[in-house]
Amino acid sequence: MVQAVLFEVEDNVAVLTIKSPPVNALSHAVRSGIVDGLDRALGDDDVKAVVLIGGGRTFPAGADIREFGHPVQDPWLPEVCNRLEMASKPVVAAVHGTALGGGFEVVLAAHYRIADKDARFGLPEVTLGILPGAGGTQRAPRLAGAKFALDMMLTGRPVPVTAPGAKVFFDAVVDGDLRKEAVAFAQNLISEGKGPRRTRDQRIGFEDPHAYQNEVTNRYRMVARQQEYAPEQIIRCVEAAALLPFDQGLAFERSSFQDCLETSQSAALRHAFFAERRAGKFPELKTGQARELNTIGVIGAGGLAASVAVICLQEGWHVVAATTTVRAAEHAASEISKLLGGAVMRKHMTQTEADEALARFTTASDLVALSEADMILDCTIRPPSAKRDVFTQLDAIAKEGAVLVDAGAHSKVNLLAQATGAPGDVVALHLYAPLRISKVAEIVPGGNTSEDTVATVISFLRKLDKFPVRAKNEQIGPRILAAYRLAADYIVEAGGTPYLVDQAMRGFGMNLGPYQALDYEGFEASLSAQGSACRASHQPDFVGRLQAAGRNGARSGKGFYLYEGKPASVQQDPEVIELIRAYREENGIDPRGFSEEAIRYRCLAAMANEGARLLREGVARRPSDIDTVMIHAFGFPRWQGGPMKAADNAGLLHMKVELERFAREEPKFWTPDRIFDHLAKNGKVFDDLNTQ
Ligand code: CAA
């Protein structure tokens, strides 16, 4: 069996190298290996100091998340950290890559810490619905105070070792051979007679108790309205760090960690973590080779084209933006330079970076300018026949091997592929707005799309920090969104108010309620994009009544809400209630009431049912792919795990029975897909379909 921790002695220094690819997660084998190596080092009179270092690409990136939810095998990570800290010989942690979560807690427990200049560290447990459970909440504030420690723990963001404030954790940041530097550092300690320096004894972070407590109080206030459980527990632990003796603080942390771990929120967040990674496992990656990308071509003068051009420029690619008229080309150029200016203003990039980006950018009023592009994204929305014409033109213009992408996403990719002589190079891609923020994109390969083309698009998306999700023939997100909105419309049509629906769904954790979202998108844009994406025999049309009354969404000043003043104050409007009441009356609908609970259940059931249909039709490969899309494209609460995970939690048998009950009102839409029956009969849930 390969050893998870390698023990070597180099000039009186024991070097423990963790070798557990890919990210050296602190599995049972690694934890045991560290403890065994430490015991061996402490028992060897020739060893005077210990260096702990990660092999491969990183220092441990955390506890092994796959072990959560299973009985813990000794030694626990807190015990490993305590043993390191209490060691009688100095222990030096040498950090490269990303020391995250439990990995950084090991670093904090070491007596001395040195890091490679490109290393990053952090405590991202909150993103998994838990808290640092191996002493991190007690040790980090002892060194860095409440502000820095809470920033790390509440945002979960990794921090570069060179960032302001990071110095408190590291004795040296080095550029060169980390292992060599770490051994030299340890030898220095030996020659200077320096022994262990235990973080548990440090109080530098508590120097200003008032500032510490103020920070804690402010953070309680900031998380008070959040629905997530872990953030408040993190603050409690950091508060306890300053109030309790170290060992009691550790015990408090341990019990809070256990509480967090047992929540359904944590289970959902861990599901989301693995769902995002699973989504990127495309069969094409087994043999497909990503082609090199230097120049990206973008077709279109609209918002999508401009955003695509800007994120590609920010990534360092050359971009050619091509349109078909001089006017459109000028418009595209001005939009792109406006967006870059905005990015500088918002400090997403410096002025120098924006200038360099502009220097890599050209615009043209003729598609011929795209002849040097390695990938061309058509970001226009036009009728299929016009799209085909564009792809036929591109076939003649594009260089050999250029990947041709339909990013307008309303055409059938196979039709476009047939319009070219290289169907293997053609693929569709569905990007979500706002492009800079949304972390997901759907790749829709055609029947002949080559493995290299898919691999190239995946590599393109990864560079843009987006999770690729595979879809077949059509996109996943719009179908689920349409089902969600239709369920909401049925509720409003039957007697609920849009305001109650919004409130209920915000209570579920959605960023915005469906009607707020519709207001911000604008009725026209949103309704034309939505069409009748899901099966239903009737579509309520009270939105049409609102439009007829001059309401078109937030930009027009009136939608479901009133937007008055600058900045706009958003208010409910009795006129909307009246318009909907009149609509019901004309349609002979006797209104009935809905509880928030019932609204949430119907909306979730509609999404899960549409998800089940997408799975059966083969549009989506796995339930967890649907979850990833909904979390990152439409603000579905990550801590609910996505609609399919949330449906599992709600109970599939119960959901099937409820769907059957709703189906008496609208059979075509509500009748449960037969997957519900199949899973329920076999005692299974959607998660059981989440194969690699
Ligand atoms: N446990 C188990 N597996 C992990 C893992 C972890 N902590 N971190 C990453 N992996 C796995 C991923 O699932 C993936 O596996 P597959 O190849 O089978 O899909 C593989 O390692 C590579 O991961 P990525 O694809 O994410 O690689 P990346 O280079 O894009 O990112 C990373 C690397 C920044 C370390 C990222 O994986 C990451 O953020 N990991 C999670 C870090 C984290 O949350 N740590 C805290 C854990 S909880 C904890 O430590 C609790 C505690 O206090 C005791």
XYZ file of C-alpha atoms and ligand atoms in Angstrom:
746
model
C 0.000 0.000 0.000
C 1.286 3.493 -0.861
C 2.065 5.455 2.293
C -0.035 8.593 2.665
C 2.736 10.344 4.593
C 6.389 9.861 3.728
C 8.952 10.053 6.551
C 12.498 11.191 5.731
C 15.267 12.673 7.857
C 17.499 15.372 6.462
C 20.247 16.810 8.714
C 18.374 16.396 12.018
C 15.092 17.493 10.481
C 12.278 14.989 9.966
C 10.352 15.840 6.810
C 6.797 14.498 6.705
C 5.505 14.699 3.138
C 1.778 14.196 2.630
C 1.096 12.218 -0.502
C -2.579 11.816 -1.073
C -3.513 13.184 -4.485
C -5.254 15.103 -5.842
C -5.499 17.637 -3.001
C -3.953 15.823 -0.001
C -7.309 15.878 1.820
C -6.874 14.854 5.446
C -8.355 11.376 5.161
C -7.947 8.781 7.870
C -4.782 7.474 6.175
C -3.263 10.974 6.101
C -4.203 11.744 9.711
C -2.713 8.444 10.907
C 0.349 9.018 8.756
C 0.960 12.446 10.310
C 0.590 11.115 13.853
C 2.851 8.106 13.137
C 5.467 10.332 11.512
C 5.330 12.776 14.402
C 5.692 9.991 16.994
C 8.630 8.613 15.066
C 10.272 12.040 14.908
C 9.718 12.708 18.597
C 11.120 9.294 19.524
C 14.274 9.727 17.439
C 17.049 11.504 19.318
C 18.720 12.500 16.073
C 15.665 14.453 15.009
C 15.570 17.956 16.450
C 12.763 19.521 14.396
C 9.928 18.487 12.097
C 8.795 19.873 8.737
C 5.298 19.090 7.485
C 4.839 19.624 3.766
C 2.384 18.616 1.036
C 3.553 16.503 -1.876
C 2.237 17.247 -5.372
C 0.190 20.323 -6.066
C -0.822 21.472 -2.602
C -0.715 21.437 1.177
C -3.881 19.654 2.378
C -6.974 21.397 1.047
C -9.020 20.345 4.052
C -10.624 17.464 5.858
C -11.752 14.691 3.529
C -15.324 15.797 2.870
C -16.250 12.305 1.697
C -15.749 11.025 5.252
C -18.361 13.408 6.696
C -21.531 11.626 7.651
C -19.603 8.389 8.404
C -18.315 7.375 11.845
C -15.046 9.180 12.530
C -11.980 6.980 12.702
C -9.238 7.865 15.168
C -7.198 9.965 15.157
C -9.617 12.851 14.666
C -8.276 15.944 13.023
C -8.584 18.023 16.233
C -6.447 15.421 17.961
C -3.867 15.508 15.160
C -3.692 19.298 15.503
C -3.346 19.080 19.280
C -0.576 16.482 18.993
C 1.303 18.694 16.547
C 0.900 21.715 18.788
C 1.958 19.879 21.949
C 4.996 18.281 20.263
C 8.171 18.771 22.260
C 10.242 19.538 19.151
C 9.545 22.493 16.853
C 7.143 21.738 14.020
C 7.305 23.832 10.836
C 4.435 23.806 8.330
C 5.588 24.494 4.768
C 2.670 25.650 2.660
C 2.194 25.672 -1.085
C -0.914 25.522 -3.261
C -4.055 25.978 -1.162
C -4.024 25.245 2.580
C -7.734 25.203 3.210
C -10.045 24.233 6.052
C -8.529 21.426 8.111
C -5.331 21.928 6.112
C -4.995 25.475 7.371
C -5.947 24.334 10.862
C -2.951 21.991 10.746
C -0.855 24.995 9.713
C -2.185 26.987 12.673
C -1.338 24.147 15.033
C 2.270 24.010 13.803
C 4.773 26.100 15.756
C 6.249 27.907 12.760
C 4.896 28.512 9.284
C 6.535 29.279 6.003
C 4.843 29.565 2.637
C 5.551 29.658 -1.046
C 4.822 33.140 -2.441
C 1.964 31.850 -4.605
C 0.262 29.886 -1.830
C -3.200 30.715 -0.566
C -4.870 29.768 2.671
C -8.382 29.930 4.035
C -11.168 28.505 6.131
C -13.949 27.742 3.609
C -15.985 25.472 5.906
C -18.926 27.891 5.870
C -19.437 27.037 2.191
C -20.089 23.471 3.341
C -22.467 24.544 6.121
C -19.954 23.771 8.851
C -17.264 25.606 10.803
C -13.542 25.032 11.253
C -13.672 22.089 13.625
C -10.017 21.385 14.334
C -9.170 24.433 16.391
C -9.400 27.009 13.601
C -11.973 29.165 15.378
C -9.761 29.262 18.472
C -6.299 29.544 16.954
C -6.911 31.933 14.040
C -8.304 34.774 16.231
C -5.429 34.325 18.709
C -3.057 35.303 15.911
C -5.119 37.595 13.718
C -7.877 39.079 15.888
C -11.614 38.851 15.297
C -11.849 40.895 12.085
C -9.421 38.992 9.920
C -10.445 35.631 11.358
C -14.147 36.298 10.857
C -13.593 37.645 7.356
C -11.916 34.374 6.471
C -14.471 32.164 8.160
C -17.616 33.978 7.060
C -16.660 34.532 3.429
C -14.751 31.257 3.072
C -12.560 32.973 0.487
C -8.929 31.874 0.117
C -6.377 34.567 0.937
C -3.018 34.921 -0.850
C -0.113 34.648 1.609
C 1.082 37.996 0.300
C -2.219 39.762 1.116
C -2.201 42.576 3.680
C -2.797 41.084 7.103
C -1.671 37.582 6.111
C 1.753 38.189 7.639
C 0.525 37.405 11.149
C 0.291 33.756 10.196
C 3.615 33.255 8.417
C 7.204 33.560 9.560
C 8.510 33.638 6.011
C 7.211 33.756 2.466
C 9.698 32.249 0.055
C 10.296 32.129 -3.659
C 12.120 28.970 -4.628
C 12.428 25.371 -3.442
C 9.967 25.284 -0.540
C 11.204 22.032 0.946
C 14.804 23.230 0.942
C 13.783 26.539 2.485
C 11.676 24.794 5.131
C 14.497 22.456 6.138
C 16.905 25.425 6.307
C 14.344 27.303 8.410
C 14.067 24.315 10.793
C 17.844 24.019 11.024
C 18.017 27.680 11.940
C 15.553 27.053 14.739
C 17.730 24.195 15.964
C 20.904 26.261 15.865
C 19.244 29.187 17.617
C 17.840 26.835 20.246
C 14.264 27.845 19.501
C 11.680 25.378 20.739
C 7.945 25.032 20.126
C 5.873 28.246 19.919
C 2.310 27.227 20.575
C -0.584 29.156 19.062
C -2.761 28.248 22.061
C -0.471 30.463 24.171
C -0.596 33.457 21.805
C -2.791 36.413 22.706
C -1.762 38.985 20.145
C -5.189 38.821 18.496
C -6.861 39.643 21.844
C -4.794 42.766 22.476
C -7.750 45.094 22.037
C -10.689 43.355 23.756
C -13.137 46.171 22.947
C -12.392 46.108 19.240
C -12.650 42.298 19.339
C -16.075 42.305 21.010
C -17.338 45.126 18.750
C -16.391 43.100 15.714
C -18.215 40.087 17.102
C -21.322 42.167 17.870
C -21.316 43.690 14.370
C -21.064 40.278 12.769
C -24.007 38.955 14.790
C -25.978 41.875 13.438
C -24.856 41.185 9.884
C -25.916 37.531 9.908
C -29.101 38.050 11.936
C -31.396 37.827 8.908
C -29.508 35.059 7.143
C -31.169 31.692 6.927
C -27.920 29.760 7.033
C -27.071 28.148 10.333
C -23.277 27.953 10.293
C -22.359 31.689 10.168
C -23.838 32.464 13.563
C -22.177 29.387 15.065
C -18.841 30.571 13.690
C -19.261 33.935 15.395
C -20.178 32.221 18.657
C -16.986 30.176 18.507
C -14.832 33.225 17.762
C -16.485 35.037 20.658
C -15.803 32.033 22.876
C -12.124 32.078 21.848
C -11.628 35.337 23.738
C -13.766 34.328 26.701
C -12.907 30.709 27.440
C -9.651 28.955 28.289
C -8.215 27.329 25.160
C -9.289 23.739 25.875
C -12.815 24.770 26.758
C -12.911 26.859 23.590
C -11.932 23.757 21.620
C -14.694 21.740 23.275
C -17.211 24.486 22.463
C -16.023 24.508 18.852
C -16.269 20.710 18.613
C -19.832 20.636 19.796
C -20.818 23.495 17.454
C -19.073 21.724 14.568
C -21.072 18.574 15.255
C -24.330 20.571 15.364
C -23.552 22.152 12.008
C -22.514 18.871 10.427
C -25.847 17.298 11.315
C -27.958 19.988 9.633
C -29.701 19.344 6.334
C -28.076 22.598 5.163
C -24.626 21.104 5.493
C -25.703 17.916 3.696
C -27.129 20.078 0.884
C -24.007 22.235 0.624
C -21.751 19.183 0.496
C -24.033 17.780 -2.184
C -23.637 21.039 -4.135
C -19.827 20.869 -3.830
C -19.646 17.388 -5.335
C -22.430 18.148 -7.845
C -20.357 20.986 -9.304
C -17.358 18.741 -9.750
C -19.358 15.787 -11.049
C -21.017 17.995 -13.674
C -17.637 18.594 -15.318
C -16.986 14.891 -15.877
C -17.856 14.674 -19.567
C -17.232 11.351 -21.346
C -15.447 13.315 -24.092
C -12.689 14.240 -21.643
C -11.409 10.666 -21.589
C -9.808 11.125 -24.999
C -10.629 14.661 -26.121
C -7.790 17.171 -26.273
C -8.509 20.838 -25.674
C -7.221 23.020 -28.509
C -5.126 26.059 -27.716
C -7.033 29.320 -27.534
C -5.352 32.630 -28.260
C -7.984 34.594 -30.140
C -11.699 34.491 -29.478
C -14.148 35.747 -32.086
C -17.466 37.149 -30.936
C -20.393 37.834 -33.255
C -23.060 40.321 -32.247
C -23.583 43.839 -31.006
C -25.945 43.081 -28.113
C -25.402 42.794 -24.374
C -24.422 39.118 -24.443
C -21.755 39.654 -27.123
C -20.287 42.617 -25.231
C -20.184 40.692 -21.942
C -18.575 37.660 -23.588
C -15.959 39.896 -25.215
C -15.173 41.580 -21.908
C -14.765 38.425 -19.828
C -12.534 36.962 -22.565
C -10.418 40.131 -22.601
C -10.189 40.013 -18.807
C -8.921 36.457 -19.095
C -6.104 37.660 -21.343
C -7.314 36.424 -24.737
C -7.272 38.498 -27.919
C -10.838 39.255 -28.968
C -12.241 40.108 -32.379
C -15.816 41.377 -32.218
C -17.495 41.103 -35.602
C -20.865 42.386 -36.699
C -22.357 42.851 -40.141
C -22.642 46.644 -40.327
C -20.330 49.539 -39.533
C -22.899 50.992 -37.158
C -23.230 47.760 -35.219
C -19.436 47.441 -35.031
C -19.179 50.952 -33.596
C -21.909 50.176 -31.111
C -20.165 46.939 -30.052
C -16.857 48.775 -29.588
C -18.457 51.477 -27.491
C -20.352 48.917 -25.323
C -17.182 46.958 -24.687
C -15.153 49.984 -23.725
C -18.023 51.107 -21.449
C -18.042 47.706 -19.727
C -14.265 47.808 -19.267
C -14.585 51.332 -17.822
C -17.244 50.033 -15.423
C -14.982 47.156 -14.389
C -12.239 49.658 -13.535
C -14.689 51.786 -11.555
C -15.858 48.759 -9.594
C -12.227 47.766 -9.022
C -12.597 44.472 -10.873
C -9.545 45.485 -12.881
C -6.985 48.283 -12.881
C -6.831 51.027 -15.520
C -3.602 49.480 -16.840
C -5.302 46.098 -17.192
C -8.228 47.743 -18.997
C -5.836 49.534 -21.366
C -4.019 46.269 -22.057
C -7.355 44.559 -22.656
C -8.373 47.233 -25.167
C -5.063 46.759 -26.948
C -5.985 43.076 -27.448
C -9.383 43.987 -28.850
C -10.401 44.624 -32.450
C -13.776 45.205 -33.951
C -14.959 44.687 -37.520
C -18.068 45.117 -39.627
C -17.420 41.927 -41.548
C -17.264 38.296 -40.411
C -14.101 37.855 -42.511
C -12.220 39.461 -39.596
C -12.788 36.216 -37.684
C -10.445 34.212 -39.896
C -7.723 34.012 -37.231
C -9.986 33.165 -34.292
C -9.475 29.831 -32.508
C -13.038 29.868 -31.241
C -15.979 31.872 -32.569
C -19.042 32.491 -30.433
C -22.149 33.626 -32.244
C -23.969 35.607 -29.560
C -26.865 36.736 -31.729
C -30.438 35.583 -31.446
C -31.958 35.166 -34.894
C -34.274 32.778 -36.698
C -32.781 29.316 -37.393
C -32.470 29.967 -41.139
C -30.472 33.177 -40.531
C -28.278 31.342 -38.028
C -27.617 28.649 -40.579
C -26.496 31.304 -43.041
C -24.054 32.687 -40.486
C -22.591 29.232 -39.862
C -22.293 28.596 -43.615
C -20.353 31.857 -43.906
C -18.192 30.932 -40.923
C -17.385 27.607 -42.556
C -15.752 29.486 -45.409
C -14.028 32.043 -43.169
C -12.867 30.221 -40.034
C -9.437 28.645 -39.942
C -9.136 24.873 -39.767
C -9.874 23.543 -36.292
C -11.627 26.691 -35.078
C -14.452 25.825 -32.708
C -17.796 27.308 -33.814
C -20.137 27.982 -30.941
C -23.766 28.999 -31.030
C -24.007 31.020 -27.842
C -27.331 32.611 -28.835
C -28.727 29.258 -27.758
C -32.043 29.228 -29.556
C -31.091 27.110 -32.520
C -30.693 23.412 -32.977
C -27.016 22.629 -32.992
C -27.315 19.771 -35.489
C -28.899 22.101 -38.033
C -26.003 24.506 -37.660
C -23.455 21.710 -37.847
C -24.985 20.554 -41.146
C -24.457 24.040 -42.547
C -20.690 23.595 -42.257
C -18.159 21.224 -43.728
C -16.774 20.458 -40.255
C -19.723 19.429 -38.057
C -17.290 18.112 -35.460
C -16.248 21.691 -34.678
C -19.770 22.936 -33.949
C -21.334 23.077 -30.495
C -23.928 25.138 -28.618
C -23.314 26.883 -25.347
C -25.796 28.453 -22.978
C -24.328 31.184 -20.821
C -26.209 32.810 -17.990
C -26.436 36.464 -17.031
C -24.867 38.255 -15.318
C -21.949 36.661 -17.062
C -19.296 37.887 -14.661
C -21.103 36.419 -11.670
C -22.921 33.326 -12.891
C -20.688 30.290 -12.404
C -22.361 27.832 -14.716
C -22.770 27.249 -18.444
C -24.500 24.487 -20.360
C -22.718 22.790 -23.229
C -25.009 21.231 -25.816
C -22.971 19.056 -28.195
C -24.534 17.993 -31.468
C -24.611 14.431 -32.742
C -21.275 14.925 -34.534
C -19.503 17.311 -32.209
C -15.977 16.011 -31.703
C -14.456 15.146 -28.345
C -11.743 17.767 -28.918
C -14.372 20.448 -29.477
C -16.129 19.563 -26.218
C -12.793 19.451 -24.367
C -11.914 22.885 -25.787
C -15.178 24.436 -24.624
C -14.771 22.876 -21.169
C -11.269 24.285 -20.891
C -12.580 27.690 -22.063
C -15.270 27.634 -19.348
C -12.883 26.484 -16.636
C -10.611 29.444 -17.416
C -13.647 31.663 -16.984
C -14.292 29.990 -13.605
C -17.552 28.407 -14.714
C -18.829 24.909 -14.044
C -19.622 23.188 -17.343
C -22.837 21.166 -17.396
C -23.774 18.904 -20.268
C -27.205 19.085 -21.871
C -28.660 17.304 -24.885
C -30.694 18.972 -27.643
C -31.900 21.816 -25.465
C -30.991 23.634 -22.263
C -31.809 22.589 -18.745
C -32.166 25.947 -16.962
C -34.920 27.573 -19.030
C -37.153 24.489 -18.727
C -36.929 24.374 -14.932
C -37.359 28.129 -14.691
C -40.454 27.971 -16.875
C -41.956 25.236 -14.666
C -41.235 27.264 -11.539
C -42.851 30.360 -13.027
C -45.847 28.478 -14.313
C -46.431 26.930 -10.884
C -46.243 30.428 -9.395
C -48.682 31.734 -12.018
C -51.149 28.931 -11.251
C -51.003 29.900 -7.584
C -51.657 33.566 -8.358
C -54.384 32.679 -10.818
C -56.073 30.504 -8.202
C -56.028 33.162 -5.495
C -52.517 33.805 -4.122
C -50.980 37.237 -4.536
C -47.682 37.742 -6.364
C -46.400 39.431 -3.213
C -47.124 36.401 -1.081
C -45.499 34.116 -3.655
C -42.377 36.308 -3.665
C -42.278 36.373 0.115
C -42.690 32.599 0.328
C -39.895 31.946 -2.161
C -37.549 34.413 -0.495
C -38.340 32.527 2.688
C -37.240 29.391 0.866
C -33.938 31.150 0.227
C -34.320 32.371 -3.372
C -32.491 35.664 -3.946
C -35.634 37.146 -5.474
C -39.210 36.006 -5.702
C -40.372 35.010 -9.216
C -42.323 38.234 -9.757
C -39.506 40.467 -8.565
C -37.225 38.630 -10.982
C -39.736 39.089 -13.798
C -39.885 42.804 -13.024
C -36.111 43.171 -13.244
C -35.884 41.174 -16.471
C -38.719 43.173 -18.036
C -41.927 41.456 -19.144
C -41.269 41.618 -22.875
C -37.762 40.182 -22.848
C -38.608 37.573 -20.305
C -41.885 36.346 -21.795
C -40.476 36.105 -25.308
C -37.486 34.093 -24.055
C -39.683 31.850 -21.925
C -42.252 30.968 -24.592
C -44.081 27.827 -23.563
C -41.047 25.862 -22.478
C -42.908 23.291 -20.426
C -45.899 21.054 -20.993
C -49.169 22.611 -19.941
C -52.605 22.910 -21.431
C -53.129 26.423 -20.232
C -50.950 29.417 -19.411
C -52.451 32.077 -17.160
C -52.134 35.441 -18.846
C -52.626 37.989 -16.089
C -49.171 39.330 -17.010
C -50.799 40.350 -20.298
C -53.347 42.356 -18.275
C -50.550 44.117 -16.477
C -48.858 44.899 -19.787
C -52.089 46.249 -21.210
C -52.241 48.565 -18.198
C -48.815 49.989 -19.114
C -46.746 47.879 -16.752
C -43.633 46.271 -18.197
C -41.293 45.728 -15.299
C -38.844 47.725 -13.217
C -37.351 49.681 -16.112
C -40.771 51.049 -17.043
C -41.304 52.151 -13.416
C -44.164 49.677 -12.941
C -44.388 45.916 -13.047
C -45.732 43.781 -10.258
C -44.192 46.413 -8.014
C -43.957 50.188 -8.248
C -40.475 51.645 -8.677
C -40.539 55.250 -7.610
C -37.798 57.793 -7.062
C -34.048 57.489 -7.371
C -32.792 55.143 -6.056
C -36.125 53.467 -6.666
C -38.148 52.520 -3.636
C -39.946 49.298 -4.391
C -43.562 49.068 -3.303
C -46.468 46.738 -3.656
C -49.297 48.188 -5.717
C -53.034 47.701 -5.042
C -53.672 48.227 -8.762
C -51.917 44.923 -9.485
C -54.111 43.120 -6.992
C -57.133 44.710 -8.632
C -56.020 43.764 -12.171
C -55.496 40.170 -11.110
C -58.825 40.107 -9.272
C -60.589 41.322 -12.434
C -58.737 38.686 -14.465
C -59.973 35.953 -12.129
C -63.503 37.282 -12.204
C -63.577 37.307 -16.000
C -62.327 33.738 -16.037
C -64.831 32.560 -13.448
C -62.161 31.671 -10.905
C -63.262 31.548 -7.304
C -60.144 32.616 -5.383
C -58.733 30.473 -2.577
C -55.911 31.044 -0.137
C -52.433 29.509 -0.070
C -50.065 29.325 2.861
C -46.404 30.186 2.274
C -45.589 26.561 2.987
C -48.010 25.401 0.276
C -46.573 27.899 -2.211
C -43.044 26.711 -1.569
C -44.070 23.093 -1.911
C -45.856 23.599 -5.232
C -43.000 25.584 -6.722
C -40.446 22.996 -5.631
C -42.578 20.086 -6.827
C -43.007 21.761 -10.225
C -39.247 22.214 -10.595
C -38.469 18.655 -9.499
C -41.129 17.236 -11.818
C -39.741 19.164 -14.784
C -36.277 17.998 -13.730
C -37.524 14.406 -13.775
C -38.813 14.927 -17.321
C -35.473 16.364 -18.400
C -33.745 13.283 -17.008
C -36.083 10.883 -18.744
C -35.767 12.756 -22.040
C -31.981 12.618 -21.674
C -31.647 16.420 -21.772
C -29.967 16.346 -18.353
C -27.493 13.603 -17.504
C -27.912 13.617 -13.746
C -30.162 15.199 -11.117
C -27.138 16.923 -9.612
C -26.439 18.657 -12.959
C -29.892 20.229 -12.704
C -29.069 21.321 -9.161
C -25.818 22.937 -10.293
C -27.571 24.859 -13.053
C -30.349 26.122 -10.804
C -27.997 27.201 -8.012
C -25.673 29.155 -10.262
C -28.041 30.382 -12.969
C -31.164 31.285 -11.029
C -30.164 31.878 -7.416
C -31.667 28.659 -6.071
C -30.375 28.544 -2.481
C -27.203 26.499 -2.403
C -27.985 25.427 1.142
C -31.129 23.722 -0.163
C -28.869 21.750 -2.524
C -30.816 22.482 -5.718
C -34.373 21.416 -6.640
C -33.614 17.718 -7.042
C -31.795 17.466 -3.720
C -34.524 19.506 -2.036
C -37.122 17.141 -3.516
C -35.221 14.180 -2.064
C -35.310 15.888 1.312
C -39.017 16.620 0.995
C -39.694 12.902 0.323
C -40.355 11.605 -3.179
C -43.297 9.393 -2.327
C -45.074 12.277 -0.633
C -44.209 14.564 -3.548
C -45.613 12.084 -6.037
C -48.890 11.908 -4.117
C -49.070 15.686 -3.923
C -48.307 16.059 -7.631
C -51.171 13.675 -8.362
C -53.436 15.843 -6.242
C -52.331 19.016 -8.069
C -52.791 17.175 -11.381
C -56.542 17.244 -10.852
C -56.277 20.978 -11.557
C -53.886 20.833 -14.569
C -53.057 17.243 -15.552
C -50.610 18.013 -18.332
C -48.394 20.127 -16.150
C -48.656 18.441 -12.766
C -48.873 14.706 -13.510
C -45.784 13.260 -11.867
C -43.189 11.900 -14.214
C -42.898 8.125 -13.970
C -39.390 8.459 -12.501
C -41.089 9.371 -9.216
C -42.907 6.066 -9.243
C -39.806 4.142 -10.185
C -37.664 5.711 -7.464
C -40.303 5.585 -4.755
C -41.069 1.907 -5.461
C -37.413 0.994 -5.142
C -36.855 3.041 -2.011
C -34.530 5.313 -3.949
C -34.100 9.053 -4.352
C -32.801 11.299 -7.131
C -29.376 11.295 -5.513
C -29.110 7.581 -6.341
C -29.075 8.566 -10.029
C -26.034 10.772 -9.542
C -23.550 8.427 -11.099
C -20.223 9.680 -12.352
N -12.224 16.351 0.477
C -12.410 15.385 -0.440
N -12.215 15.573 -1.763
C -11.835 16.792 -2.157
C -11.627 17.851 -1.260
C -11.833 17.593 0.117
N -11.635 18.533 1.063
N -11.255 18.950 -1.952
C -11.221 18.595 -3.238
N -11.570 17.294 -3.363
C -11.619 16.499 -4.603
C -12.678 16.998 -5.556
O -13.936 16.410 -5.279
C -12.113 16.529 -6.874
O -12.360 15.146 -6.950
P -12.653 14.457 -8.363
O -11.425 14.689 -9.186
O -12.943 13.053 -8.027
O -13.848 15.195 -8.897
C -10.616 16.700 -6.690
O -10.388 16.715 -5.279
C -10.043 17.963 -7.279
O -10.818 19.055 -6.821
P -11.222 20.259 -7.782
O -11.773 19.717 -9.047
O -12.072 21.172 -6.985
O -9.799 20.894 -8.081
P -9.402 22.409 -8.192
O -7.960 22.430 -8.498
O -10.329 23.134 -9.093
O -9.629 23.039 -6.740
C -9.469 23.134 -4.358
C -8.871 22.577 -5.663
C -9.311 24.668 -4.325
C -8.718 22.528 -3.227
C -10.975 22.786 -4.305
O -11.119 21.394 -4.539
C -11.623 23.067 -2.989
O -12.008 24.186 -2.744
N -11.785 22.029 -2.138
C -12.526 22.134 -0.921
C -11.753 22.830 0.139
C -12.540 22.844 1.414
O -13.702 23.180 1.454
N -11.871 22.470 2.513
C -12.492 22.408 3.784
C -12.948 21.031 4.036
S -13.911 20.908 5.502
C -12.795 20.921 6.752
O -11.624 20.968 6.555
C -13.464 20.816 8.077
C -12.629 20.947 9.255
O -12.471 22.016 9.764
C -12.133 19.784 9.916
